[in-house]
Short mmCIF file of C-alpha atoms in Angstrom, two decimals:
data_model
loop_
_atom_site.label_atom_id
_atom_site.label_comp_id
_atom_site.label_asym_id
_atom_site.label_seq_id
_atom_site.Cartn_x
_atom_site.Cartn_y
_atom_site.Cartn_z
CA LEU E 1 12.82 -19.24 69.68
CA GLY E 2 16.12 -20.48 70.92
CA ILE E 3 17.52 -23.56 68.83
CA GLU E 4 21.19 -25.43 70.07
CA VAL E 5 22.37 -28.18 68.60
CA MET E 6 25.10 -30.63 70.28
CA GLY E 7 25.99 -33.75 68.42
CA PHE E 8 24.67 -33.38 65.00
CA ALA E 9 25.03 -35.85 62.01
CA GLY E 10 23.00 -34.57 59.79
CA SER E 11 24.44 -31.69 57.57
CA PHE E 12 20.87 -29.56 57.93
CA LEU E 13 18.11 -28.87 60.06
CA SER E 14 15.47 -27.17 59.15
CA LEU E 15 12.51 -25.29 60.79
CA ALA E 16 9.21 -24.97 58.78
CA ILE E 17 6.90 -22.38 60.01
CA ASP E 18 3.64 -23.16 58.28
CA LEU E 19 1.62 -19.28 57.54
CA PRO E 20 -1.69 -18.86 58.01
CA LYS E 21 -4.46 -19.53 55.68
CA ALA E 22 -5.24 -15.93 55.27
CA ALA E 23 -1.67 -14.93 53.91
CA LEU E 24 -3.07 -16.35 50.23
CA GLU E 25 -6.02 -14.10 50.21
CA GLY E 26 -5.45 -12.47 47.30
CA LEU E 27 -2.01 -13.29 47.10
CA THR E 28 -0.53 -12.94 43.30
CA ARG E 29 2.68 -12.56 41.53
CA ASP E 30 2.58 -9.31 41.73
CA HIS E 31 3.91 -9.64 45.13
CA ILE E 32 6.90 -9.72 46.99
CA ILE E 33 7.17 -10.90 50.48
CA ARG E 34 9.76 -9.57 52.79
CA LEU E 35 11.02 -11.76 55.78
CA GLU E 36 12.81 -9.65 58.46
CA THR E 37 14.84 -11.49 61.14
CA THR E 38 16.19 -10.30 64.54
CA MET E 39 18.85 -13.38 65.60
CA GLU E 40 22.22 -14.15 67.28
CA THR E 41 24.42 -16.85 66.62
CA GLU E 42 26.99 -18.55 68.33
CA SER E 43 29.47 -19.13 66.40
CA GLY E 44 29.53 -19.17 62.10
CA GLN E 45 26.58 -20.30 60.54
CA GLU E 46 25.64 -20.42 57.03
CA ILE E 47 21.32 -19.70 57.14
CA TYR E 48 19.08 -19.87 54.35
CA SER E 49 15.18 -19.18 53.87
CA ARG E 50 12.95 -21.44 51.89
CA LEU E 51 9.42 -19.77 50.78
CA ASN E 52 7.33 -22.71 49.83
CA ILE E 53 3.69 -21.59 47.93
CA GLY E 54 1.35 -25.10 47.52
CA ASN E 55 -1.01 -24.82 44.67
CA GLY E 56 -2.54 -27.21 43.67
CA PRO E 57 -0.49 -30.55 42.53
CA ASN E 58 3.20 -27.99 43.02
CA THR E 59 4.86 -26.55 44.70
CA GLU E 60 6.72 -23.23 44.45
CA GLU E 61 9.90 -22.84 46.08
CA LEU E 62 11.78 -19.49 46.77
CA LEU E 63 15.24 -20.01 48.25
CA ARG E 64 17.64 -16.77 49.78
CA HIS E 65 21.23 -16.87 51.68
CA LEU E 66 21.09 -14.66 54.79
CA ASP E 67 23.83 -13.17 54.28
CA GLY E 68 25.37 -10.71 57.25
CA VAL E 69 24.78 -13.00 59.97
CA GLN E 70 27.36 -12.49 61.88
CA PRO E 71 28.82 -15.12 65.35
CA GLY E 72 28.04 -13.21 68.47
CA ARG E 73 26.09 -10.63 67.48
CA VAL E 74 22.72 -9.30 67.31
CA ASN E 75 22.12 -9.59 63.35
CA GLN E 76 18.84 -7.79 61.64
CA VAL E 77 18.96 -9.59 58.01
CA VAL E 78 16.32 -8.42 55.69
CA THR E 79 15.59 -10.66 52.25
CA GLU E 80 12.81 -10.66 49.56
CA PHE E 81 10.80 -13.32 47.71
CA ASP E 82 10.02 -11.65 44.22
CA LEU E 83 6.62 -14.13 43.34
CA ALA E 84 7.15 -12.67 39.90
CA LEU E 85 10.23 -15.20 39.65
CA THR E 86 7.51 -18.67 40.13
CA GLN E 87 5.13 -20.23 37.74
CA MET E 88 2.76 -20.52 40.72
CA ASN E 89 -0.81 -20.70 39.50
CA GLU E 90 -2.58 -18.29 41.63
CA LYS E 91 -6.11 -19.50 40.99
CA ARG E 92 -5.04 -22.99 43.27
CA LEU E 93 -3.18 -21.56 46.32
CA ASP E 94 -3.43 -23.77 49.60
CA LYS E 95 -0.73 -23.48 51.34
CA ILE E 96 2.44 -21.33 52.01
CA TRP E 97 4.89 -21.94 54.66
CA LEU E 98 8.63 -21.13 54.78
CA ASP E 99 11.58 -23.12 56.36
CA LEU E 100 14.34 -21.67 57.91
CA ILE E 101 17.22 -24.02 57.03
CA PHE E 102 20.88 -23.92 59.01
CA GLU E 103 23.49 -25.89 57.40
CA LYS E 104 25.62 -28.00 59.23
CA PRO E 105 24.54 -26.37 63.00
CA GLN E 106 26.73 -29.23 65.05
CA MET E 107 27.93 -27.17 68.28
CA ASN E 108 25.61 -23.96 68.20
CA ALA E 109 23.21 -21.82 69.02
CA VAL E 110 21.04 -19.83 67.21
CA VAL E 111 18.33 -17.84 69.14
CA ILE E 112 15.83 -15.66 67.07
CA ARG E 113 14.40 -12.47 68.60
CA GLU E 114 12.45 -11.53 66.26
CA MET E 115 10.62 -12.90 62.68
CA ILE E 116 8.51 -10.52 60.14
CA LEU E 117 6.91 -11.76 56.84
CA SER E 118 5.20 -8.59 55.23
CA ARG E 119 3.74 -8.69 51.60
CA HIS E 120 4.29 -5.44 49.09
CA LEU E 121 2.92 -5.11 45.97
CA ARG E 122 5.63 -4.26 43.28
CA ALA E 123 5.78 -0.93 42.23
CA ASN E 124 4.58 -0.55 38.15
CA VAL E 125 7.69 0.91 36.60
#
């Protein structure tokens, strides 16, 4: 996916990615959701990922900065969302989506080559 932004007056650009309902099956606060991306940017860019989990009238949000994205290079970035940090009601899960947020995206191009979301049970320590 390629995004090229020229004249842009806003402070951020958000790309929302809906995940399938199957991603909610068996999801608990004992899970960690991992995001692995391969991307490149034309110039310096602050990029954030936000995992949103709708549960009844509430939406839990976990925000992470994608560290290590260097302009002009293909970057592989891994970030994790620990669901233990949420107050989600596991019995009322109805929607899950990921926002990629590009801060001050004017005069830049971003290419997302690969994006993998996976979930893992937290180890009992």
